[in-house]
Structures are given as C-alpha cells and as structure tokens.
Tab-separated table of C-alpha atoms in Angstrom:
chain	number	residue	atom	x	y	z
A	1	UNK	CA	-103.571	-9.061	46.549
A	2	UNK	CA	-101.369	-8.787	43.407
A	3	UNK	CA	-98.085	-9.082	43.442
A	4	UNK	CA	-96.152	-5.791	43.545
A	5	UNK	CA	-93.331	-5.357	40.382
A	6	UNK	CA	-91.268	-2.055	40.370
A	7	UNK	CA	-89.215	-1.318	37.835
A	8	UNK	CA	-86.827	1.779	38.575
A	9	UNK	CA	-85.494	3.341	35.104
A	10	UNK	CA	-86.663	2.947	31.286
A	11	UNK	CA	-83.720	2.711	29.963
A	12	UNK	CA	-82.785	-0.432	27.627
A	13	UNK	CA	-82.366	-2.303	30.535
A	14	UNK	CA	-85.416	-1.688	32.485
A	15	UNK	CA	-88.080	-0.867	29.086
A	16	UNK	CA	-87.594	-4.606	28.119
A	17	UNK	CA	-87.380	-5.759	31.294
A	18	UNK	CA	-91.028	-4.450	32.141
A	19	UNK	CA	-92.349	-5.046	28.908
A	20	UNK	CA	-91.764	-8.699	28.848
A	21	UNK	CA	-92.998	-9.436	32.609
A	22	UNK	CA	-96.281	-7.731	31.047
A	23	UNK	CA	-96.274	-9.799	28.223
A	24	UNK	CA	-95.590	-13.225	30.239
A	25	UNK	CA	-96.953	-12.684	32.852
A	26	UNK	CA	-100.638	-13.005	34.211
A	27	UNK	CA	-102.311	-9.331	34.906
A	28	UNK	CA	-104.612	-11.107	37.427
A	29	UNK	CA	-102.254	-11.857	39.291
A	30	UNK	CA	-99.524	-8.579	39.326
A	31	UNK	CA	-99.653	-5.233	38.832
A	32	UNK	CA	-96.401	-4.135	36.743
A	33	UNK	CA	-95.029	0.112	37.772
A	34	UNK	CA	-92.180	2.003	35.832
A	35	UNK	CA	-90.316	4.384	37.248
A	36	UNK	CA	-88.797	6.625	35.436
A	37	UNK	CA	-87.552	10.676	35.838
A	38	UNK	CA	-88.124	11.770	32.434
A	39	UNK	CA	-91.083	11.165	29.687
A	40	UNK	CA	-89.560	10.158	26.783
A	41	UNK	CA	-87.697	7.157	26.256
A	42	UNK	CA	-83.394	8.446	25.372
A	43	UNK	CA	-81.599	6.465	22.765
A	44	UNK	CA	-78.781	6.834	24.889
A	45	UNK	CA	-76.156	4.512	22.254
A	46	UNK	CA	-77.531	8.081	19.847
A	47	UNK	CA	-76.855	10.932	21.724
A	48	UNK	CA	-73.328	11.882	20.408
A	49	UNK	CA	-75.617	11.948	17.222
A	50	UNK	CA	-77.967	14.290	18.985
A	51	UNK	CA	-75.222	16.613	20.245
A	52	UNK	CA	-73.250	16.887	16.840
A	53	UNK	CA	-76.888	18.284	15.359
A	54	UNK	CA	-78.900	15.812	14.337
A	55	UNK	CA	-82.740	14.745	14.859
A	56	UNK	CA	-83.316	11.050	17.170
A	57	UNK	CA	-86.069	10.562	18.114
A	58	UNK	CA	-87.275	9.856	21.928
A	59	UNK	CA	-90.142	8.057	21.707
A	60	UNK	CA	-93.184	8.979	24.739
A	61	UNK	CA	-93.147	6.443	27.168
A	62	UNK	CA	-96.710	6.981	27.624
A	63	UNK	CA	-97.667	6.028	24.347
A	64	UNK	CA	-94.728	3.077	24.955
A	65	UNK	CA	-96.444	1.327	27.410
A	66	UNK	CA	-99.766	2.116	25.767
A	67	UNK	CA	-102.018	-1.244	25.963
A	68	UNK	CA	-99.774	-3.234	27.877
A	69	UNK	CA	-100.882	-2.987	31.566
A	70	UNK	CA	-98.034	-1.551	32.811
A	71	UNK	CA	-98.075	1.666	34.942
A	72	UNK	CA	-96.044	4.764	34.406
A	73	UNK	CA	-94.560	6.762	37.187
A	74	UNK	CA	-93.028	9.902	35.915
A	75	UNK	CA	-90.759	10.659	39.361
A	76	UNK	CA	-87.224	10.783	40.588
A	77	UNK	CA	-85.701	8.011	42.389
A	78	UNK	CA	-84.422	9.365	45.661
A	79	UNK	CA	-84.115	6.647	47.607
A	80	UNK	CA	-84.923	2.707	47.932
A	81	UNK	CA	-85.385	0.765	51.434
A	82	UNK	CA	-85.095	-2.503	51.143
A	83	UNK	CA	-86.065	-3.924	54.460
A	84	UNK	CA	-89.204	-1.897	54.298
A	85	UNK	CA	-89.990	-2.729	50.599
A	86	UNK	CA	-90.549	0.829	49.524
A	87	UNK	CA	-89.120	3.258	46.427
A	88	UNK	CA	-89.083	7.089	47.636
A	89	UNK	CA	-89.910	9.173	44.775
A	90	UNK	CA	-89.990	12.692	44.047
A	91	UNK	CA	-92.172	14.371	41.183
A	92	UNK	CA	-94.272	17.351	40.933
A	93	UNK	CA	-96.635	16.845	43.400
A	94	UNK	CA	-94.033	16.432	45.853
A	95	UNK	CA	-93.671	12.598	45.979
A	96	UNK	CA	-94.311	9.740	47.953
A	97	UNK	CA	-93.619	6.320	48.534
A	98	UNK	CA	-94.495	2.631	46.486
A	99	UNK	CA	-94.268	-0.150	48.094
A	100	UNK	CA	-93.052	-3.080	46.217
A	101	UNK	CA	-92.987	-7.458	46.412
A	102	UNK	CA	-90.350	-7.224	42.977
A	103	UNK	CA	-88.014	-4.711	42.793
A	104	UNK	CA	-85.697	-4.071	39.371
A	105	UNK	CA	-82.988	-1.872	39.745
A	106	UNK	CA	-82.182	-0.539	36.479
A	107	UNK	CA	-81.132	3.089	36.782
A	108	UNK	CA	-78.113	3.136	34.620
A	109	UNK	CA	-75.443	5.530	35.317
A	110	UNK	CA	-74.195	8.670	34.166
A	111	UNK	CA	-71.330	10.925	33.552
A	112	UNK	CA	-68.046	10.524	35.575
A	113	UNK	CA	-66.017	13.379	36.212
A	114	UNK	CA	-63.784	11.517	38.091
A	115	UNK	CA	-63.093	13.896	40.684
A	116	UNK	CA	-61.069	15.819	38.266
A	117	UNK	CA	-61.327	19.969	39.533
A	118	UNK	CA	-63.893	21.709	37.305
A	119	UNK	CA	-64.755	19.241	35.082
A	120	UNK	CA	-68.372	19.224	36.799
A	121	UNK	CA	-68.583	22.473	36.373
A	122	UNK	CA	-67.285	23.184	32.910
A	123	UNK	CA	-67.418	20.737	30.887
A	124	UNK	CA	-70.323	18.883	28.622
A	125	UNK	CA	-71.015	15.411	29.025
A	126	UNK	CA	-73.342	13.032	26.785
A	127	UNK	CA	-74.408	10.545	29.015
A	128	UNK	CA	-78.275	11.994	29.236
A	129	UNK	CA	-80.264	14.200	27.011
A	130	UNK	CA	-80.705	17.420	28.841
A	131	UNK	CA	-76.365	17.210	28.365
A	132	UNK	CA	-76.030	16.910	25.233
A	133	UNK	CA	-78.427	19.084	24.180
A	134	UNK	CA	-76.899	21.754	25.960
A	135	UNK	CA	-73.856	20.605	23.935
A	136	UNK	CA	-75.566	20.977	21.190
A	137	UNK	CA	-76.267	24.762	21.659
A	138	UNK	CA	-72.753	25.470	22.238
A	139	UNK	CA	-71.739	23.657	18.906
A	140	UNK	CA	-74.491	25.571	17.153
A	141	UNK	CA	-73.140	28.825	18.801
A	142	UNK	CA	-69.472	28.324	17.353
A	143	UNK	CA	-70.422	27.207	14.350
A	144	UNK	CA	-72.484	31.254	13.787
A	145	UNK	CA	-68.871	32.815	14.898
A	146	UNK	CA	-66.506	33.786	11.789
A	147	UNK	CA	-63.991	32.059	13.563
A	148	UNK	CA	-65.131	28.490	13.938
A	149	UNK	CA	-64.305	26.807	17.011
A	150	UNK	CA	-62.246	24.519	19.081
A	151	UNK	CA	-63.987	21.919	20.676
A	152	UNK	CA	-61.696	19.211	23.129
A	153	UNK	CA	-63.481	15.763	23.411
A	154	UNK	CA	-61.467	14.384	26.621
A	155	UNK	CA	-61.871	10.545	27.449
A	156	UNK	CA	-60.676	7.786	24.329
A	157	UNK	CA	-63.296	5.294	25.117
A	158	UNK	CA	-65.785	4.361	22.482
A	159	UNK	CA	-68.069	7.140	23.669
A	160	UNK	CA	-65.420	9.991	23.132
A	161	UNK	CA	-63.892	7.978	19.711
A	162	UNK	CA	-67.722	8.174	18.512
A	163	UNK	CA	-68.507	11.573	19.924
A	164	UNK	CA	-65.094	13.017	18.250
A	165	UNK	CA	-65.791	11.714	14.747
A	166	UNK	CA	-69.624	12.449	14.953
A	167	UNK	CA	-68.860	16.035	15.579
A	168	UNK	CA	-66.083	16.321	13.312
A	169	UNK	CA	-68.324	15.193	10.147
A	170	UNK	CA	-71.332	17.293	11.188
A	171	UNK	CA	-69.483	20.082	11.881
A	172	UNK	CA	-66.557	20.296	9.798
A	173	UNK	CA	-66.288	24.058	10.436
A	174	UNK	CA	-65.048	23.402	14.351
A	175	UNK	CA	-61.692	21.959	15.056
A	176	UNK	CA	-61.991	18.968	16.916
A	177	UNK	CA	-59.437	17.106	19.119
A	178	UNK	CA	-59.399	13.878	20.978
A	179	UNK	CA	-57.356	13.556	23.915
A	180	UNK	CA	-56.140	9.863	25.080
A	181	UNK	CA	-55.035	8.985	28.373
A	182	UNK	CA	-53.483	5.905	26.283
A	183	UNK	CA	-52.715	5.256	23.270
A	184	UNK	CA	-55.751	5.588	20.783
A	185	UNK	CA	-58.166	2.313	20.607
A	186	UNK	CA	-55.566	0.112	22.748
A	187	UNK	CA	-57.841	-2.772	22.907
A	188	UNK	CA	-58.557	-3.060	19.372
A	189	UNK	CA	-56.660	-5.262	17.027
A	190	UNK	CA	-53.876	-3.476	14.916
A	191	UNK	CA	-55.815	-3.617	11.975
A	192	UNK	CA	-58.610	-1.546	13.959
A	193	UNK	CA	-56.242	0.971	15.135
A	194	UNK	CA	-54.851	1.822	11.946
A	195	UNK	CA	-58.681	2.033	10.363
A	196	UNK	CA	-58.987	4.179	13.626
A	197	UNK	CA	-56.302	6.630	12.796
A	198	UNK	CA	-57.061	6.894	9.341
A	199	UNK	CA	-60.726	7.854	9.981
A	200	UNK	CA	-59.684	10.399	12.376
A	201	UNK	CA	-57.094	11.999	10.090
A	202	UNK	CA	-59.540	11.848	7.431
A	203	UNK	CA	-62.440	14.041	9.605
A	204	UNK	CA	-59.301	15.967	10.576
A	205	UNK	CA	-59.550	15.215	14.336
A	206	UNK	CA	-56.631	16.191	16.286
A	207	UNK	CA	-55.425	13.229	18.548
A	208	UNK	CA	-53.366	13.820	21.611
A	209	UNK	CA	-52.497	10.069	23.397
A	210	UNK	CA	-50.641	9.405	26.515
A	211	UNK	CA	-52.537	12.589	27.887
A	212	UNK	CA	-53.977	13.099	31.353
A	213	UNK	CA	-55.996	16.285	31.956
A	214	UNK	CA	-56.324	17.398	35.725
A	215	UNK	CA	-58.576	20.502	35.434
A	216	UNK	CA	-61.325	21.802	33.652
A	217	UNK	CA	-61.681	25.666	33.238
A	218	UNK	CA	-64.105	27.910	31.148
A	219	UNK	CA	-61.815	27.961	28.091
A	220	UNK	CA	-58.722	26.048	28.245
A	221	UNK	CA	-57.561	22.536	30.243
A	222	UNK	CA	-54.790	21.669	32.015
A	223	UNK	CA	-52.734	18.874	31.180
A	224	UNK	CA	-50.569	16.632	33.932
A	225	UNK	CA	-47.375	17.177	31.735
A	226	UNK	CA	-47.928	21.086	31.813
A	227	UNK	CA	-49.624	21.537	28.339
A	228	UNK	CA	-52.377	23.678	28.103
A	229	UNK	CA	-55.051	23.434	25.549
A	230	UNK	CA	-57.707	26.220	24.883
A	231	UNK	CA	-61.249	25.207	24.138
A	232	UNK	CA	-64.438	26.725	23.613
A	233	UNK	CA	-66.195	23.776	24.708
A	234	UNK	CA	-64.834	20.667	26.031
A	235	UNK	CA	-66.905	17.345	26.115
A	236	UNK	CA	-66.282	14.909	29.314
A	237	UNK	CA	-66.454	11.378	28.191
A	238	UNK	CA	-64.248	9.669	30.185
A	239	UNK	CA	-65.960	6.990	32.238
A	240	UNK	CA	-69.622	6.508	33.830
A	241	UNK	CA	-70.616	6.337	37.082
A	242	UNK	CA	-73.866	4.773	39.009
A	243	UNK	CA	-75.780	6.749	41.749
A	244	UNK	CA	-75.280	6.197	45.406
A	245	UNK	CA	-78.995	5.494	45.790
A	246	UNK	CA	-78.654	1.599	46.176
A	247	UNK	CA	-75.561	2.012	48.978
A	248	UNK	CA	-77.614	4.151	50.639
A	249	UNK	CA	-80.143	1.925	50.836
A	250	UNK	CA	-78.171	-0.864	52.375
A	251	UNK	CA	-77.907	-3.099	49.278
A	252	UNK	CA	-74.439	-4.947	48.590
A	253	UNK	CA	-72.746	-3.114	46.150
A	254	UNK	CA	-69.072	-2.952	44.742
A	255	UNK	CA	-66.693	0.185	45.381
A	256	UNK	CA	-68.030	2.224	42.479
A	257	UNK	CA	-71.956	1.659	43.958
A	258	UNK	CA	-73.038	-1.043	41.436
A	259	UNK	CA	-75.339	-3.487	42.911
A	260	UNK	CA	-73.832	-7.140	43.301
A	261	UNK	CA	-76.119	-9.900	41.807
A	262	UNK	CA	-75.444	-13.482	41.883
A	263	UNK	CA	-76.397	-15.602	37.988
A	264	UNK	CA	-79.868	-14.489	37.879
A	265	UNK	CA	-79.571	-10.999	38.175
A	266	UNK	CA	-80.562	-10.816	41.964
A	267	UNK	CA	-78.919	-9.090	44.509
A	268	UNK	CA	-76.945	-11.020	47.480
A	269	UNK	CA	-78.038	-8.828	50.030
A	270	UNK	CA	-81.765	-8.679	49.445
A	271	UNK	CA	-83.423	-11.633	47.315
A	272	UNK	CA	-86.207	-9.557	46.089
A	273	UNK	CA	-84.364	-7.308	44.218
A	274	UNK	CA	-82.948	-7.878	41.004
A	275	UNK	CA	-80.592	-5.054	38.999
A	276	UNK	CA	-79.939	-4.951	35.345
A	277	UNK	CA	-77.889	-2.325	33.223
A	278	UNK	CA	-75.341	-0.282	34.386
A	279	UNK	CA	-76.601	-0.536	37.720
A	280	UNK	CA	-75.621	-4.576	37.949
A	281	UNK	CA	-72.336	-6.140	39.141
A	282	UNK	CA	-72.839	-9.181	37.172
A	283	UNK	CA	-69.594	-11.721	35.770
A	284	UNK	CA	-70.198	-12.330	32.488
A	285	UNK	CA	-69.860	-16.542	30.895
A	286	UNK	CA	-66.098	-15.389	30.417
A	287	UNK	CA	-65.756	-15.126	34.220
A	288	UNK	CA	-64.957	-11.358	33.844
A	289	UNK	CA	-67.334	-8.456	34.753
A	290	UNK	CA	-69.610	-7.830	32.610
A	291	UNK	CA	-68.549	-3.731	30.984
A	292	UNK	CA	-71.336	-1.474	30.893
A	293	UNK	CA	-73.013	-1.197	27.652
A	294	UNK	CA	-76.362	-1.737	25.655
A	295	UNK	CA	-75.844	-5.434	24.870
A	296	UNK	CA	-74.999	-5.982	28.524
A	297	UNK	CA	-78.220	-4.116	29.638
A	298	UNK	CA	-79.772	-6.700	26.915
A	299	UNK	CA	-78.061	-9.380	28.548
A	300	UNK	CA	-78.752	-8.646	31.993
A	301	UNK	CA	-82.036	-7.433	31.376
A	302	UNK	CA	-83.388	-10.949	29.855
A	303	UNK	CA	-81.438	-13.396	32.749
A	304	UNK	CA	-83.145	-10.821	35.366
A	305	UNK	CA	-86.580	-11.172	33.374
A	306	UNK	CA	-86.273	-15.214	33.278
A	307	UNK	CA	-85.394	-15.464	37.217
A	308	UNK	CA	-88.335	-13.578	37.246
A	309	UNK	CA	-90.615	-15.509	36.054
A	310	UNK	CA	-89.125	-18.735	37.400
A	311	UNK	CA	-89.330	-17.656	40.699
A	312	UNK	CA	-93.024	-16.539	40.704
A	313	UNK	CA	-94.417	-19.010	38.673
A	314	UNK	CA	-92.751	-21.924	39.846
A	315	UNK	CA	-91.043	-23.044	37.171
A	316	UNK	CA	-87.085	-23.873	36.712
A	317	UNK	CA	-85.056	-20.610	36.476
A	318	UNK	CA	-83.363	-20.932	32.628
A	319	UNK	CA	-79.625	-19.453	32.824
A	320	UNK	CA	-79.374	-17.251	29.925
A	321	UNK	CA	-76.500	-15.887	27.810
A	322	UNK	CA	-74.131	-13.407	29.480
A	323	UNK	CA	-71.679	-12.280	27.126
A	324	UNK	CA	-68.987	-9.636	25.687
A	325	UNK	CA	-69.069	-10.406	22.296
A	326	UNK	CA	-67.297	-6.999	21.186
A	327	UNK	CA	-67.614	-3.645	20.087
A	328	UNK	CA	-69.414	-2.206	17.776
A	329	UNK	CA	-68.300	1.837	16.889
A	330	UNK	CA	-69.536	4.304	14.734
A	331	UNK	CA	-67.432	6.962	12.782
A	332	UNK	CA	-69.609	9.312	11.639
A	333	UNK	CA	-72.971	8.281	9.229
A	334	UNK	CA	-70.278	6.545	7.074
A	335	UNK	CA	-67.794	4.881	8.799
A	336	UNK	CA	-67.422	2.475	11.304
A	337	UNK	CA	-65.456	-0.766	13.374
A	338	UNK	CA	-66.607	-3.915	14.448
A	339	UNK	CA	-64.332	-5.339	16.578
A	340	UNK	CA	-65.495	-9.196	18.233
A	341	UNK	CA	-63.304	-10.230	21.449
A	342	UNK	CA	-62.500	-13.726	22.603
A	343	UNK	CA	-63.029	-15.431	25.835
A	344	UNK	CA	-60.653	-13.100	27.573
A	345	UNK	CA	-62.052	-10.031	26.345
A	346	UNK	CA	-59.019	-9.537	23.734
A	347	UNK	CA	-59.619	-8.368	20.058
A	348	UNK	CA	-59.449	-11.188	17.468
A	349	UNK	CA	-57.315	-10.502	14.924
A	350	UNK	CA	-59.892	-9.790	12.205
A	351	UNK	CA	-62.370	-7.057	11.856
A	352	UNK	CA	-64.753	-5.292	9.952
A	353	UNK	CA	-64.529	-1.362	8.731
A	354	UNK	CA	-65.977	0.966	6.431
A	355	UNK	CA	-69.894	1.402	5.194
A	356	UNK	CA	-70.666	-2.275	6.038
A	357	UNK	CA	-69.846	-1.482	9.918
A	358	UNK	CA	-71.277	1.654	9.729
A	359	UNK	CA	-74.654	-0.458	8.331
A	360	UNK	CA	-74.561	-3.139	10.707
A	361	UNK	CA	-74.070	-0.861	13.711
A	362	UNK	CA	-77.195	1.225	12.261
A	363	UNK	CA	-79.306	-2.140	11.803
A	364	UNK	CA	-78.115	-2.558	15.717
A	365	UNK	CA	-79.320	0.905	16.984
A	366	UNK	CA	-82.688	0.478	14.752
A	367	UNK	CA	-83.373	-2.856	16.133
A	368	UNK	CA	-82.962	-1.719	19.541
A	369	UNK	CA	-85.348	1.212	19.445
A	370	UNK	CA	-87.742	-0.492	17.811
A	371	UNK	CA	-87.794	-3.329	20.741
A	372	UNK	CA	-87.743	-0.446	22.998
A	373	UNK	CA	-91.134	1.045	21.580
A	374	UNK	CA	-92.241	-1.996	21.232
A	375	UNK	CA	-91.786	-3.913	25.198
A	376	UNK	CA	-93.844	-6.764	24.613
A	377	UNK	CA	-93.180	-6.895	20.884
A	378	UNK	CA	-96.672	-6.434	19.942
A	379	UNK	CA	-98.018	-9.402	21.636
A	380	UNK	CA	-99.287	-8.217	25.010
A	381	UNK	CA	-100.733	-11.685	26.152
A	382	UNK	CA	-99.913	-12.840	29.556
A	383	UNK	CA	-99.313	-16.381	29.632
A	384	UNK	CA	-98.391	-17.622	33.289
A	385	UNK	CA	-100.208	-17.632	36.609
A	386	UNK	CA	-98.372	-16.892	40.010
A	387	UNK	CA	-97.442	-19.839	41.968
A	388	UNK	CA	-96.309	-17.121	44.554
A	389	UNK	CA	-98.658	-14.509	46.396
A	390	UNK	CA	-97.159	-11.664	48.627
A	391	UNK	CA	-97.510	-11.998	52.650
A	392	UNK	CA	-98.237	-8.111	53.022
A	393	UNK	CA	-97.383	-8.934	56.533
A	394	UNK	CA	-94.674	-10.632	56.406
A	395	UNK	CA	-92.979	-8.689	54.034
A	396	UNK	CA	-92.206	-11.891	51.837
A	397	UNK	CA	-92.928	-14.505	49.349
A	398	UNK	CA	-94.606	-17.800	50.082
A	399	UNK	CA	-96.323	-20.298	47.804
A	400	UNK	CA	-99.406	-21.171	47.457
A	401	UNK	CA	-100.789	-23.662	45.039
A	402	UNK	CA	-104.267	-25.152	44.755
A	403	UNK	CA	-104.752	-27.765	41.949
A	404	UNK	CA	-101.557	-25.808	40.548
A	405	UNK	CA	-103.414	-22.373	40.086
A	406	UNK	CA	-103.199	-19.576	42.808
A	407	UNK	CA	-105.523	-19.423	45.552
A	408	UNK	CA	-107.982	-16.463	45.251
C-alpha cells in the first residue's frame, strides 16, 4: 500500500510543499492529494493589485500540477479527524471523505473582522479573490459617477498601507483615506516613516492615526472618539484570522486556532500532521513567533517538507532556516520600502525606498509565482524510497527495511 500524503490548501505554503514531496519523493511508494476549494492558484501578496484594477494572473492548478503525479481535489475543507486519519470534504458532488498516513495543514487564513459590528457585513476585505474582486466592482462603479468617490481603507498594517496607495495611483479619481489605530508604519525605522508619509501625501491619501473604528455601516463608520466618516466603500484590512477547522478537530492549537508545531513543522498533539502557512504556530530562530506572511509560508513550508522526508525515508531530519528577515512593501507600481529587522524583530536603522524597492519587491512576487507554477521546478524526478510503510490497521507508521529498500 502507498503511503497516503494530503495536502489541505494550494496556497504558497501548501503548492511548494506538495510539489517538492513529488519531486523527492518515490511515486512507487506514495500517492501525493491536494486539496484545495478553488481552481486557480491566488497570488494572494497581488490582490490589492487586483482590486485597484489591474490584470494578475491565477494560474490553473490543473495545468500546475500537470506531469507531476500529484492529485487534485477541487473540494472544501470542512472538517479534519485526526484520530481517524480522515479529511471531510465538500464539492459538487456532495463530498466525502480521504483518508490520509501524512497530513499538511496549510489552509492559510483569511479576513478578520475582529468582532467589530457590521464590518462582516459591510465592508470589503482582500484576503481572497472572490473579495477583492467584488471590491473591484465597487471601485469601478465610483469611478463612472461624476462625483468620484470616497473609499476608507481601515487597518495600517502592510496590507491596508499597500492596498491604500495601490488604489490611490490606479484610481486617482476616488479619494482615498487610511485610518491607523497607531501611528502610521510604527515599526519601521524613522527614515521609513517619513518615506511613508511622503508617498502617501504624494498619492494624496488621507491618513487618520490613533483611530479606532467600532462599526461598520452601508456608508459611513463610526469612530471610538465619536467621529464619523462617510464612505462609499470601506476596505477591512485589519488583521487575519485562521479557520476553526483544526480546533474542531482536536488538534493543539493557540487561542486564535493556529495549529502548534514543534521545529519541524509537526503538530504536538498528533505526530502525523504537519501545518505550514498561516495555519502554523511555529517560533521563528529569533525565539519569537513566526508573523504570518509569504516568506514565513516559504519558511515553514520547506522545514515541514524536510521533516518530511526525513521521517519517511529514514534519513536525519535537516533543521532549516526560520526567519523574519523584514518587510518588503509596495507603494503603488513605482514606489516602495524595504525595511530588514534584527534579531528582535526591530527595524535597523537603514532602508531602502523608491523604484529600486519597488523592483526588488516585483523580482520577489515574480519569483514566487513562478515557483508556484512551477512545484517541482521542472524536475519531476523522485529520488528517495520509503523506509516507512503505513499499518492500515494500526493507523500508524512502522519501518520496514529489507537490504535498505522497502518491502513489497
């Protein structure tokens, strides 16, 4: 019997994840399955781009994982059991089960409203690509009206800084404003502040710090200090969440639901599952949680791939890189900050601005969609044999070696 790999989510976290077990590992011996709810792979780091008007594309994950070996489930995760080893799914046909040896938890989160009262319900978020398309369609909506409008981007993070600026350039006819619960780019350096400020000033964005907003309505919000501020279309970007699917299914997870994994990527509770992405708990080399982001999805992604391997081949478990290095914004097509941290996660002094950030951090989102549509990087050669097989009855892993290749 092969051994069972599940990969939940193709995202940047669990694409590379599946495409390098493929590539490493021996097709005799497992049988690799993606899970994911939509068909097309979302350049998620790109989707402020996508809402402010303009054309990324979302590759097919069909034609993806073309010629690797890997199986595509198109399905909705709506549930995971570990004790039982089985992935509930939903999908057109109505769903089912899949049983699994390996399971990779890499579902990523989404948009958090933070309880906040009608933010759910009338705001726009950018965390997926059904959202911001529909954000899209508003923005393409005010910008037919005579009258422009006013669009409120709520949330100073990098999402809402790059979201703000994006749709500020692209649409120059709206009036955009960013609203800070803080002051404005607080953990960058003072020199990336002021560059901060001055790009926002120069796209004309309105920026309101040291603001809390406590409800959402149709066309205005409401502000803790009593301000209101109309808006034909506010856009939610402050803070993500994970689903509950993992806490419901019994795995160890923090407060806000994000599975806890020890060095390797693997989960404390339930030592054949492994998270990545988002949907990991895992402290980065600086003893400090690792934020989520693309490069810690990258991170993540490749320790979780290496235990992996280890594990079911036999072979020493390698301890790979997990780092913050920094942050890496865009400010518009022509602008942009790269900001490196130290060991503590604090801004160094220096950093870089202008066209050459705004390069770099296009050379970054290039890079990573071409890995993406590439998973095994165009060498889909399985080098190792299992030194593991699956006890279907047992419901784990035991070895079994015969003149060091696996028994038949």
């Amino acid at each position: 019997m092969k051994h069972r790999i599940v990969v939940l989510g193709a995202g940047y976290a669990g694409a590379y994840v599946a495409g390098t077990l493929a590539r490493r590992l021996a097709p005799a011996d497992t049988e690799i399955t993606v899970v994911n709810a939509v068909p097309d792979f979302v350049q998620r780091m790109r989707l402020h781009q996508l809402a402010s008007g303009q054309d990324i594309k979302a590759p097919k994950l069909a034609d993806v994982f073309a010629g690797t070996g890997i199986r595509l489930r198109l399905a909705r995760v709506t549930a995971v059991d570990p004790e039982r080893q089985v992935v509930a799914v939903a999908d057109t046909d109505g769903g089912g089960e899949l049983g699994y040896d390996t399971l990779v938890y890499a579902l990523g989160s989404h948009g958090a409203d933070r309880a906040v009262p009608g933010a759910a319900e009338h705001a726009f978020d950018i965390a997926a690509r059904p959202s911001a398309l529909r954000l899209r369609e508003r923005l393409d909506s005010l910008d037919r009206r005579d009258e422009g409008g006013r669009v409120l981007v709520v949330g100073d993070g990098l999402t809402g800084i790059e979201t703000a600026t994006e749709i500020a350039e692209s649409r120059p006819g709206l009036s955009v404003t960013l609203v800070a619960c803080g002051e404005l780019g607080a953990r960058l350096s003072a020199g990336a502040r002021s560059h901060l400020r001055q790009a926002c000033d120069r796209l004309g964005v309105t920026v309101l710090e040291h603001t809390r907003v406590e409800t959402v309505e149709a066309t205005r919000v409401l502000c803790a200090d009593g301000t209101v501020l109309e808006s034909d279309a506010t856009v939610w970007t402050a803070g993500f969440a994970v689903d509950p699917i993992a806490a419901a299914g019994g795995l160890e997870v923090t407060e806000n639901g994000q599975i806890v994994v020890d060095r390797t990527m693997r989960s404390v509770s339930h030592p054949n599952v492994y998270a990545a992405g988002d949907s990991a708990y895992a402290i980065g080399d600086n003893g400090r949680p690792l934020p989520m982001s693309c490069a810690s999805a990258g991170y993540t992604g490749r320790q979780a791939t290496e235990a992996i391997v280890g594990f079911l081949t036999g072979r020493k478990i390698a301890h790979t890189k997990l780092a913050y290095p920094g942050n890496h914004i865009s400010l518009g097509r022509r602008d942009g900050i790269l900001q490196m941290v130290d060991d503590e996660a604090r801004a160094k002094p220096k950093y870089v601005g202008g066209w050459k950030a705004a390069r770099v951090k296009a050379g970054i989102l290039k890079m990573s969609l071409w890995a993406t549509s590439h998973p095994t990087f165009g060498v889909p050669k399985r080098k190792h044999r299992l030194a593991v097989a699956p006890d279907a009855t047992a419901g784990k892993v035991v070895a079994r070696r015969e003149g060091g290749r696996v028994a038949a």
